[in-house]
Short mmCIF file of C-alpha atoms in Angstrom, two decimals:
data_model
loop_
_atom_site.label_atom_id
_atom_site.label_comp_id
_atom_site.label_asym_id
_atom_site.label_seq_id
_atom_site.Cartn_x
_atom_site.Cartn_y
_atom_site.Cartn_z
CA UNK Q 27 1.99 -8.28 55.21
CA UNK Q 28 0.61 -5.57 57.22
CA UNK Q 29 3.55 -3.52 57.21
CA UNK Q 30 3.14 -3.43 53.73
CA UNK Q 31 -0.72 -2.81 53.41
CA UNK Q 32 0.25 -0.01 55.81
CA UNK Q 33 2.72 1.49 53.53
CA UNK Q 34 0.52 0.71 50.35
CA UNK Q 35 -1.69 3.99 51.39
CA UNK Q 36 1.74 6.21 51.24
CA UNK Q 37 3.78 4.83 48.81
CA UNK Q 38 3.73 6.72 45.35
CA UNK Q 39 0.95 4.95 42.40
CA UNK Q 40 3.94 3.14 41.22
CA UNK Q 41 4.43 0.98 43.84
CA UNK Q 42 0.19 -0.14 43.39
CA UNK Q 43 0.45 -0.93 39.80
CA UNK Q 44 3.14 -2.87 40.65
CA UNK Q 45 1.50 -5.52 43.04
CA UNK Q 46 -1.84 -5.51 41.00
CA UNK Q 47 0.64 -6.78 38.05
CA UNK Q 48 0.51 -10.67 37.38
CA UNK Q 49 3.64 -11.52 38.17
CA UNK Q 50 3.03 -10.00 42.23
CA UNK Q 51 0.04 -12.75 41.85
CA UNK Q 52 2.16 -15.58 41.13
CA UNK Q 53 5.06 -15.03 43.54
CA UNK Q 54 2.07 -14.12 46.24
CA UNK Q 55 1.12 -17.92 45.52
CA UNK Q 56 4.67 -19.93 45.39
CA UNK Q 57 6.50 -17.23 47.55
CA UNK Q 58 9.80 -18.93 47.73
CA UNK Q 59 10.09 -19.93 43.85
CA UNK Q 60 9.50 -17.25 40.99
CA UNK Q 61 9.63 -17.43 37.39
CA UNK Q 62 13.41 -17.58 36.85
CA UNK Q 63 14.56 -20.42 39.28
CA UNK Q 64 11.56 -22.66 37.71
CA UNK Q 65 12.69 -21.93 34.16
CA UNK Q 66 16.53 -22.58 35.34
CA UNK Q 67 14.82 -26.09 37.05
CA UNK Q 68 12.92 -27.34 33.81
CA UNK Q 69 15.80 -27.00 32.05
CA UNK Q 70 17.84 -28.63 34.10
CA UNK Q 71 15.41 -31.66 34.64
CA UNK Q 72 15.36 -31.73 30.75
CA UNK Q 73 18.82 -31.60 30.23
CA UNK Q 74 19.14 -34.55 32.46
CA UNK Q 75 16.56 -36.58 30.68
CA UNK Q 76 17.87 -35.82 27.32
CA UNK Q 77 21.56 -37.11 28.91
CA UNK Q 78 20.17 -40.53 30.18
CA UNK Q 79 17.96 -40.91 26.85
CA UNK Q 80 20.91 -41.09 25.05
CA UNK Q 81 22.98 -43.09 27.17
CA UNK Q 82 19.81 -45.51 26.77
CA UNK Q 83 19.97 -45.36 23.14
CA UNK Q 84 23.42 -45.92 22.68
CA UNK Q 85 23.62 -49.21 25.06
CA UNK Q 86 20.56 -50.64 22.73
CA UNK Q 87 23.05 -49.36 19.62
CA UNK Q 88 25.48 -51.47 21.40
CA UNK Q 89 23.45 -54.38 22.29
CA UNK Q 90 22.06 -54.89 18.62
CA UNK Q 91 25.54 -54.04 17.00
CA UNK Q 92 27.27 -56.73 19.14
CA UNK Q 93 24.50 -59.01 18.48
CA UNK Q 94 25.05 -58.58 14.21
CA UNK Q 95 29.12 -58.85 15.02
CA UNK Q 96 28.46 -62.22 16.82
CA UNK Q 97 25.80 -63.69 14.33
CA UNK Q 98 27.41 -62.84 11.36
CA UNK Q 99 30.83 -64.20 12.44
CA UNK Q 100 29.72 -67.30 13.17
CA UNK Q 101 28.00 -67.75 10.16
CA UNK Q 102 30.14 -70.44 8.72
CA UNK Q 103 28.58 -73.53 7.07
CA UNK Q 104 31.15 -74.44 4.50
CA UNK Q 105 31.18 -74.47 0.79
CA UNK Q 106 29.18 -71.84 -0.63
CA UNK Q 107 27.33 -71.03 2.70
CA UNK Q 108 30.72 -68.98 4.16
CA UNK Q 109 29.54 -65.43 4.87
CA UNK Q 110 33.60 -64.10 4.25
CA UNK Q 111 32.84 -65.30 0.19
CA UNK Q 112 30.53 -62.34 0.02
CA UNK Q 113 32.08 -58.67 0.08
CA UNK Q 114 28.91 -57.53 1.16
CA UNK Q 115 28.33 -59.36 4.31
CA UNK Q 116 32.25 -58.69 5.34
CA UNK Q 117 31.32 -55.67 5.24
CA UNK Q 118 28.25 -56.05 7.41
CA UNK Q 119 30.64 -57.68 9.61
CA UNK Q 120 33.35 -54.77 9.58
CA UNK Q 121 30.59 -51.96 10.01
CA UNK Q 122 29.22 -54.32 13.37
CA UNK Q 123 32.58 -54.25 14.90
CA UNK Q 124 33.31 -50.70 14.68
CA UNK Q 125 29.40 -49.68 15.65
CA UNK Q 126 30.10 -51.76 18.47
CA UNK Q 127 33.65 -50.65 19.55
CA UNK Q 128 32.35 -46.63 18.85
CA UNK Q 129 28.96 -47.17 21.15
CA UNK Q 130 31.31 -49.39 23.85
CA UNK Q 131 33.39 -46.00 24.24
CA UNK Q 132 31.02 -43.48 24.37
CA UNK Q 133 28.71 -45.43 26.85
CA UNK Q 134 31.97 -46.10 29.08
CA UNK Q 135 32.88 -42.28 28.86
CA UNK Q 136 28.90 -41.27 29.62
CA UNK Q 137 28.74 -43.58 32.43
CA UNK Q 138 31.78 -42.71 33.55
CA UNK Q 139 30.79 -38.83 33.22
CA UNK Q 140 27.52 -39.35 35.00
CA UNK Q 141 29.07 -41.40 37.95
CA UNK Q 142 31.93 -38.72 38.95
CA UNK Q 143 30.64 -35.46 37.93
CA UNK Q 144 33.76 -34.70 35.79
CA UNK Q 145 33.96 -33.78 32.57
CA UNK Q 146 36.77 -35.73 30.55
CA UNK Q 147 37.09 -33.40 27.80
CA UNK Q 148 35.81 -29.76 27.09
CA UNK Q 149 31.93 -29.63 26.60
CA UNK Q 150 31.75 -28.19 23.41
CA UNK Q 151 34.86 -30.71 21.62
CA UNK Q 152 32.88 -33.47 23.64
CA UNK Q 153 29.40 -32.31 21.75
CA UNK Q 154 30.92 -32.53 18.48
CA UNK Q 155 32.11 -35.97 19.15
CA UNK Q 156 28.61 -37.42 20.02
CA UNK Q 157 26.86 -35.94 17.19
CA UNK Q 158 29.20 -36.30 14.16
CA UNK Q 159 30.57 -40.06 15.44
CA UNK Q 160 26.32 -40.93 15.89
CA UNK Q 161 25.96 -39.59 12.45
CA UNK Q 162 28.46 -41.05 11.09
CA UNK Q 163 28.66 -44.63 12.21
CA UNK Q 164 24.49 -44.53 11.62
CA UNK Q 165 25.06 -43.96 7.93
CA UNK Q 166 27.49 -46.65 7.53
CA UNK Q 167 24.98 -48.87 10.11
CA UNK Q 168 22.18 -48.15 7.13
CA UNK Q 169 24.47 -48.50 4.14
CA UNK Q 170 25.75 -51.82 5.08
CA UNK Q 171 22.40 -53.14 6.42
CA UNK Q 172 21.07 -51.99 2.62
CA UNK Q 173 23.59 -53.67 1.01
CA UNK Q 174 23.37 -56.78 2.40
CA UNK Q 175 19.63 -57.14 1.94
CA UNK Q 176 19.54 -57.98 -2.26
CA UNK Q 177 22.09 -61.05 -2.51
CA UNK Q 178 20.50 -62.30 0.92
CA UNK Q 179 16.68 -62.15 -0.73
CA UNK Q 180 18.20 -63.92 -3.99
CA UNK Q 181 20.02 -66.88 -1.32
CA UNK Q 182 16.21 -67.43 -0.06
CA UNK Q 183 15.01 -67.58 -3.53
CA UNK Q 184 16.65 -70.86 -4.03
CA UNK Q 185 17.19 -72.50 -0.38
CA UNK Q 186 16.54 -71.49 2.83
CA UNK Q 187 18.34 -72.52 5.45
CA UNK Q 188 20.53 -71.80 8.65
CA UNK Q 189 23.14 -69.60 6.95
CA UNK Q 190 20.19 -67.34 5.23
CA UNK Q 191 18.41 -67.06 8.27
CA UNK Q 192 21.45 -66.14 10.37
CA UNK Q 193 22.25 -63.59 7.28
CA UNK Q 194 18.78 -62.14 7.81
CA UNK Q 195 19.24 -62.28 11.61
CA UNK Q 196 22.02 -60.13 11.39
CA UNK Q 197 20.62 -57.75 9.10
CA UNK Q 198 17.87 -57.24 11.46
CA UNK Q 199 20.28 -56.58 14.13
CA UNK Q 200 22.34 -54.31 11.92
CA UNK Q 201 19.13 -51.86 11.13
CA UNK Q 202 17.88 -51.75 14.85
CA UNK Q 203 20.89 -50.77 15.46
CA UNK Q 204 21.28 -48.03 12.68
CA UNK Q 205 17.46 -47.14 14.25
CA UNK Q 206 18.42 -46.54 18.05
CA UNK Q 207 22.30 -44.87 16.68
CA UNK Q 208 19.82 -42.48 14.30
CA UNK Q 209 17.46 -41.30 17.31
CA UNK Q 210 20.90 -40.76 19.43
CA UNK Q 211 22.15 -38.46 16.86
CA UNK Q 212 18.96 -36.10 16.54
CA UNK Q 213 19.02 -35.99 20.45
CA UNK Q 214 22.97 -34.89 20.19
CA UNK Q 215 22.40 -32.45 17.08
CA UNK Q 216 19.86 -30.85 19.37
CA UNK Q 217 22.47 -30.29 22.20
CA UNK Q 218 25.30 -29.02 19.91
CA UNK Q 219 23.14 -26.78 18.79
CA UNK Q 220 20.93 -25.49 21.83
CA UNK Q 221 24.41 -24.24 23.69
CA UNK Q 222 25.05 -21.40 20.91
CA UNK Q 223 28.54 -21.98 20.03
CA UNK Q 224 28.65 -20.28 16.65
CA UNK G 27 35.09 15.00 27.53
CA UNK G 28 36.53 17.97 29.39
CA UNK G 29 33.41 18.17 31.77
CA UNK G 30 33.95 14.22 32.46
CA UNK G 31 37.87 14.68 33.62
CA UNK G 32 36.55 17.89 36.02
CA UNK G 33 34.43 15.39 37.42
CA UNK G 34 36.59 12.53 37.90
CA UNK G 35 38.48 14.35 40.28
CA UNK G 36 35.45 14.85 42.71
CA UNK G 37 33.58 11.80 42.03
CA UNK G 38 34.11 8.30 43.98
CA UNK G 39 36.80 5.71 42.99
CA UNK G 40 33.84 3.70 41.34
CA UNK G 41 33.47 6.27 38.77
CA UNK G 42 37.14 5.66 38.08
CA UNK G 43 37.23 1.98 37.60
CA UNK G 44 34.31 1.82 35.28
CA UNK G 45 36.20 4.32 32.95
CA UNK G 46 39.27 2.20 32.78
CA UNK G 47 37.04 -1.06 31.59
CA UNK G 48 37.85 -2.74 28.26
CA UNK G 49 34.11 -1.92 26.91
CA UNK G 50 34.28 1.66 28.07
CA UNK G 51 37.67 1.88 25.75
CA UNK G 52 35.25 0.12 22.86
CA UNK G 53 32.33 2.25 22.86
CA UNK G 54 34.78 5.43 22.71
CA UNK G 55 36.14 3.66 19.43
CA UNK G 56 33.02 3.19 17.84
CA UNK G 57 30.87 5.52 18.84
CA UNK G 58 27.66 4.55 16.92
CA UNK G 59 26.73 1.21 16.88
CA UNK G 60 27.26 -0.96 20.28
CA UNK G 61 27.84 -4.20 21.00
CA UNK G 62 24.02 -5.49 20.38
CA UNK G 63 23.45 -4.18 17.17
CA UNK G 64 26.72 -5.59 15.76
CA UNK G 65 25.62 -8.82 17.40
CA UNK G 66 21.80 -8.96 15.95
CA UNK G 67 23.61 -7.52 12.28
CA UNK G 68 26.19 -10.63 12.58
CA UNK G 69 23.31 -13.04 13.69
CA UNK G 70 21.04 -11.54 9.94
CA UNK G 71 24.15 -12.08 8.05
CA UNK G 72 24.32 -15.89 9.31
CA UNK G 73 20.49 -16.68 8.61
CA UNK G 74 20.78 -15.42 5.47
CA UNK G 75 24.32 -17.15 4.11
CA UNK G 76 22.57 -20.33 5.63
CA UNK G 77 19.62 -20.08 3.55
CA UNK G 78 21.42 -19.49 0.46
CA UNK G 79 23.83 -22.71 1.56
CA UNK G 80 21.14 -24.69 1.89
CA UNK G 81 19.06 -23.45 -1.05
CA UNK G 82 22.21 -24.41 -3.36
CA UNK G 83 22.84 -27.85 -1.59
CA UNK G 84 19.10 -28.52 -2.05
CA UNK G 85 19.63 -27.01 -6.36
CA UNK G 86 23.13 -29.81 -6.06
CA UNK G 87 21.09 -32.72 -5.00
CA UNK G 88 18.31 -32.19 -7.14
CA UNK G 89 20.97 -32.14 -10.62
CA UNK G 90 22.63 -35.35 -8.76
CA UNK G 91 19.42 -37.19 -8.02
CA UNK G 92 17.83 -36.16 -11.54
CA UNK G 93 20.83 -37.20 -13.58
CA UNK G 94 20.74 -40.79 -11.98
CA UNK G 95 17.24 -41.29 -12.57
CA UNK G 96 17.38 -40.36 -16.35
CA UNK G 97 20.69 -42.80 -16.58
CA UNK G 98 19.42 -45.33 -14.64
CA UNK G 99 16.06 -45.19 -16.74
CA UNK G 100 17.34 -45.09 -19.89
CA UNK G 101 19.62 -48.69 -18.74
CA UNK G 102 18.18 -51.20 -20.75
CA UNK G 103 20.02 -52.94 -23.49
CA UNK G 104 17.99 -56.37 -23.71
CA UNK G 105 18.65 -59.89 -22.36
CA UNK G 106 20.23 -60.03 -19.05
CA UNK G 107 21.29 -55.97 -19.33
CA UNK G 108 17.68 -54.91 -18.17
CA UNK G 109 18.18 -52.39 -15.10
CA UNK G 110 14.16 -53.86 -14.37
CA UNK G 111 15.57 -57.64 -14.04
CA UNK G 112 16.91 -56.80 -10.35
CA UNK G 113 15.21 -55.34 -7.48
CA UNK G 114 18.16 -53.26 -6.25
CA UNK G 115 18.33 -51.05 -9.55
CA UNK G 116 14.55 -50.57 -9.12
CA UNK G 117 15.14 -49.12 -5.71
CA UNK G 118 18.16 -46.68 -7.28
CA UNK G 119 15.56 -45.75 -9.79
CA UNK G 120 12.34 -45.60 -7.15
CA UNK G 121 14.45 -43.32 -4.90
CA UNK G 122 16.00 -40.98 -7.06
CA UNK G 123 12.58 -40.34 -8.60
CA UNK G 124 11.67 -39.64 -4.54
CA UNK G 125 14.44 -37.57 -4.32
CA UNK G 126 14.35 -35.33 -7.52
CA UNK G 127 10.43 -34.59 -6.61
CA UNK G 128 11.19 -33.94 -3.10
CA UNK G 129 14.17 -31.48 -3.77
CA UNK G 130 12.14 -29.61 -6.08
CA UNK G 131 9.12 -28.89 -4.45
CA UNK G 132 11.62 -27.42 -1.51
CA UNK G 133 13.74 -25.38 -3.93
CA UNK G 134 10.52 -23.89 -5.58
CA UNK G 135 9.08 -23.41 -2.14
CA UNK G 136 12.23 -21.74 -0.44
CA UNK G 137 13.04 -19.66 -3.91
CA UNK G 138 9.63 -18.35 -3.59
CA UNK G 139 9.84 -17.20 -0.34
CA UNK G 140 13.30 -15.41 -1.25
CA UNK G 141 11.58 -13.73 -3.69
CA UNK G 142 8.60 -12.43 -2.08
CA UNK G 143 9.54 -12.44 1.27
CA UNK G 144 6.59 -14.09 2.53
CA UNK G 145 6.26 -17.25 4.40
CA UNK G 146 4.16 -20.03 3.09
CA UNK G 147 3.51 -21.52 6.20
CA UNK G 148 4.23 -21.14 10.03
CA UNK G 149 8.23 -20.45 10.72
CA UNK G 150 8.42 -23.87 12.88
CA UNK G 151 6.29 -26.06 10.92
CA UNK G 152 8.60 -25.50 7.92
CA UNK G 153 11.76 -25.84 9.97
CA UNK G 154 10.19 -29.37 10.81
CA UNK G 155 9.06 -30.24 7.46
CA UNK G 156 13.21 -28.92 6.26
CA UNK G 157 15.14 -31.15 8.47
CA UNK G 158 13.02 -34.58 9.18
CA UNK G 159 12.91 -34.72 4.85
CA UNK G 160 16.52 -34.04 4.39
CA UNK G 161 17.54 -36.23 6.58
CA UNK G 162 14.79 -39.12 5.99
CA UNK G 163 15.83 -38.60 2.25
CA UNK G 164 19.39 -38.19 2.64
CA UNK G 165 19.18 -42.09 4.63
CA UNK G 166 16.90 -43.54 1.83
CA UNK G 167 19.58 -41.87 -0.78
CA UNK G 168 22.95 -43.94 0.84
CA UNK G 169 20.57 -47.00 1.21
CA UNK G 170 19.55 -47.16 -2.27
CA UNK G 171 22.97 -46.47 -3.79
CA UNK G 172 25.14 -48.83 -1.32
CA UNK G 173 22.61 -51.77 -2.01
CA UNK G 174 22.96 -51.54 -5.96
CA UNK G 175 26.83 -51.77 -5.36
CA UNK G 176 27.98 -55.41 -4.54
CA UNK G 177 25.84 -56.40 -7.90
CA UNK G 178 26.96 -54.18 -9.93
CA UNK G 179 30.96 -54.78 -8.91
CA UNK G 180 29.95 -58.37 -9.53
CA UNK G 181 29.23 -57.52 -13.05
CA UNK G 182 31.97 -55.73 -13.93
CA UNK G 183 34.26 -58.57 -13.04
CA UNK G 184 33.10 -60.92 -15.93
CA UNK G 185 31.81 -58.22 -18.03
CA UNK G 186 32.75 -54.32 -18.61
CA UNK G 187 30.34 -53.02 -21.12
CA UNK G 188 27.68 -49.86 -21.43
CA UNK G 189 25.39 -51.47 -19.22
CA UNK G 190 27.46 -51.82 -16.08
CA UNK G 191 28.89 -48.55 -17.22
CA UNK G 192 25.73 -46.59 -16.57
CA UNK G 193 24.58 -48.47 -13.33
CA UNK G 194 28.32 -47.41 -12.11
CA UNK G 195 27.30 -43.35 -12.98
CA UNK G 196 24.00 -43.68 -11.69
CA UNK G 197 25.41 -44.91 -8.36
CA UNK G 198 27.89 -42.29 -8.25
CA UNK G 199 25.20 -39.35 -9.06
CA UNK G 200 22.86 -40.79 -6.21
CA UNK G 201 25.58 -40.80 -3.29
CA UNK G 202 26.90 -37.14 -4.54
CA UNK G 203 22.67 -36.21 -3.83
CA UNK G 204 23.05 -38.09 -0.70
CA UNK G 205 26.29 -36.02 0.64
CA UNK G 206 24.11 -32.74 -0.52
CA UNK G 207 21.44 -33.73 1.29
CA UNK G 208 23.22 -34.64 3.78
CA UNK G 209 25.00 -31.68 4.55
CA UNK G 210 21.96 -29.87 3.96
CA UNK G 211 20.11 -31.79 6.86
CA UNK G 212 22.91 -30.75 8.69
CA UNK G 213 21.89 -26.63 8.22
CA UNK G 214 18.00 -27.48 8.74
CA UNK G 215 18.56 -29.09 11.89
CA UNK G 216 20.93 -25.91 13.09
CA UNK G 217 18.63 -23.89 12.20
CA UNK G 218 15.19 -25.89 14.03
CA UNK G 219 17.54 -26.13 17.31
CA UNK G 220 18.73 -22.37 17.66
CA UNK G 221 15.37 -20.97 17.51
CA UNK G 222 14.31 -22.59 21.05
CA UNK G 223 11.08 -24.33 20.20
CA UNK G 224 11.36 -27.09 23.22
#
């Protein structure tokens, strides 16, 4: 430093305004990290969080899912209490088992990603694969939940018992699921988008 | 160009290589407009086709949602053909009415700020205010419409008349709004990610 407060005296005006500038303050302070490598380091950090939030999101996606496959399926009472007598609850049904096989995938593939480092398919064809599939399957996760809901309210009406409240149970299960697929797919819009492709 | 080629011959081999470069041989072709102001002209012509996109989508799902609210209000033919007598045609007709006010109020809003090039409110705010009610509104649109369904197809299988008719087109008018919307939430939430608020 006292090479330089030597030279200081010398060296031409420019060199003064220079070190009075803000910038000279801050590096003075944190001399081995400046502006650029903390930016580079905050993104980083929030890439990473953003990656493991939605590998969170879609294991609860698959958790619930699984959960609306496995009560609704063996929701069988007899006589009128079947759920497979109903088109809408097959459908609940159908909608469970491909929410569940879609989530099982991607968290396999994410885990998978995370554990060796390598990617298994170009980033950008990989980024439009988590947001339209989340977008998808969590708009026919709500449309099958919805549809499910009136003839299940007008069951209760008249008697309620195990097969309603599974049929409720399920619903439930159904719409936390749509809820945790819905927050994935905002978090990978955002990272299709945020890598300028277009 | 003849001055350059004198100097070539005494300059350094540096000189040289930076000559024979690919963008060298561009800016030679087009000599008055470089690489970033083709870039930021490109990048205008984007902002504004996906303004006008979304403005129309908006103008689509505001005839879609409209027409099913006047056909699903005007549903009532006495007796057991009341639209009122069952809670899932009262949600078709709450929602639509949701989604006709809420797709005007943005169409006036964004065709006056077309007009008069002024901004009615801070840039980000109404990026935030575009996307989160497209896309809340575009959810509430397929709920609506794919819990009226399994009633209505139960209908039609004892009975085809005007009633179940007009709950059919009503249906029909509110998932077209939905895939406007839809695809409109879509160009909102481009547009909030690639201005780098986060």
């Amino acid at each position: 430093m006292s090479e330089m407060e030597e030279k200081k005296g010398v060296e031409s005006p420019q060199f003064e305004t220079r070190m009075d500038a803000p910038t000279a303050d801050v590096e003075n302070q944190t001399p081995s990290s400046g502006f650029g490598v903390a930016a580079i380091t905050r993104r980083w950090k929030r890439e990473d969080l953003l990656k493991r939030g939605s590998l969170a999101l879609r294991g609860l996606a698959m958790v619930f899912s699984l959960l609306a496959f496995i009560v609704m399926a063996s929701n069988r009472h007899g006589d009128w209490k079947d759920f497979d007598k109903y088109e809408e609850f097959r459908y609940v049904l159908a909608i469970a088992i491909l929410s569940t096989l879609y989530t099982l995938g991607q968290v396999l593939r994410h885990v998978h990603e995370l554990s060796t480092g390598r990617q298994m398919m170009q980033k950008r064809t990989s980024a439009l694969i988590d947001f339209f599939g989340d977008q998808i399957i969590s708009y026919l996760l709500i449309s099958s939940a919805s549809s499910a809901v009136p003839m299940t309210n007008r069951m209760r009406e008249g008697a309620d018992n195990l097969f309603t409240d599974s049929l409720a149970a399920s619903i439930s299960m159904q719409f936390l699921a749509f809820l945790a697929l819905a927050f994935s797919a905002l978090i990978s819009g955002y990272k299709l988008s945020s890598q300028s492709y277009i």
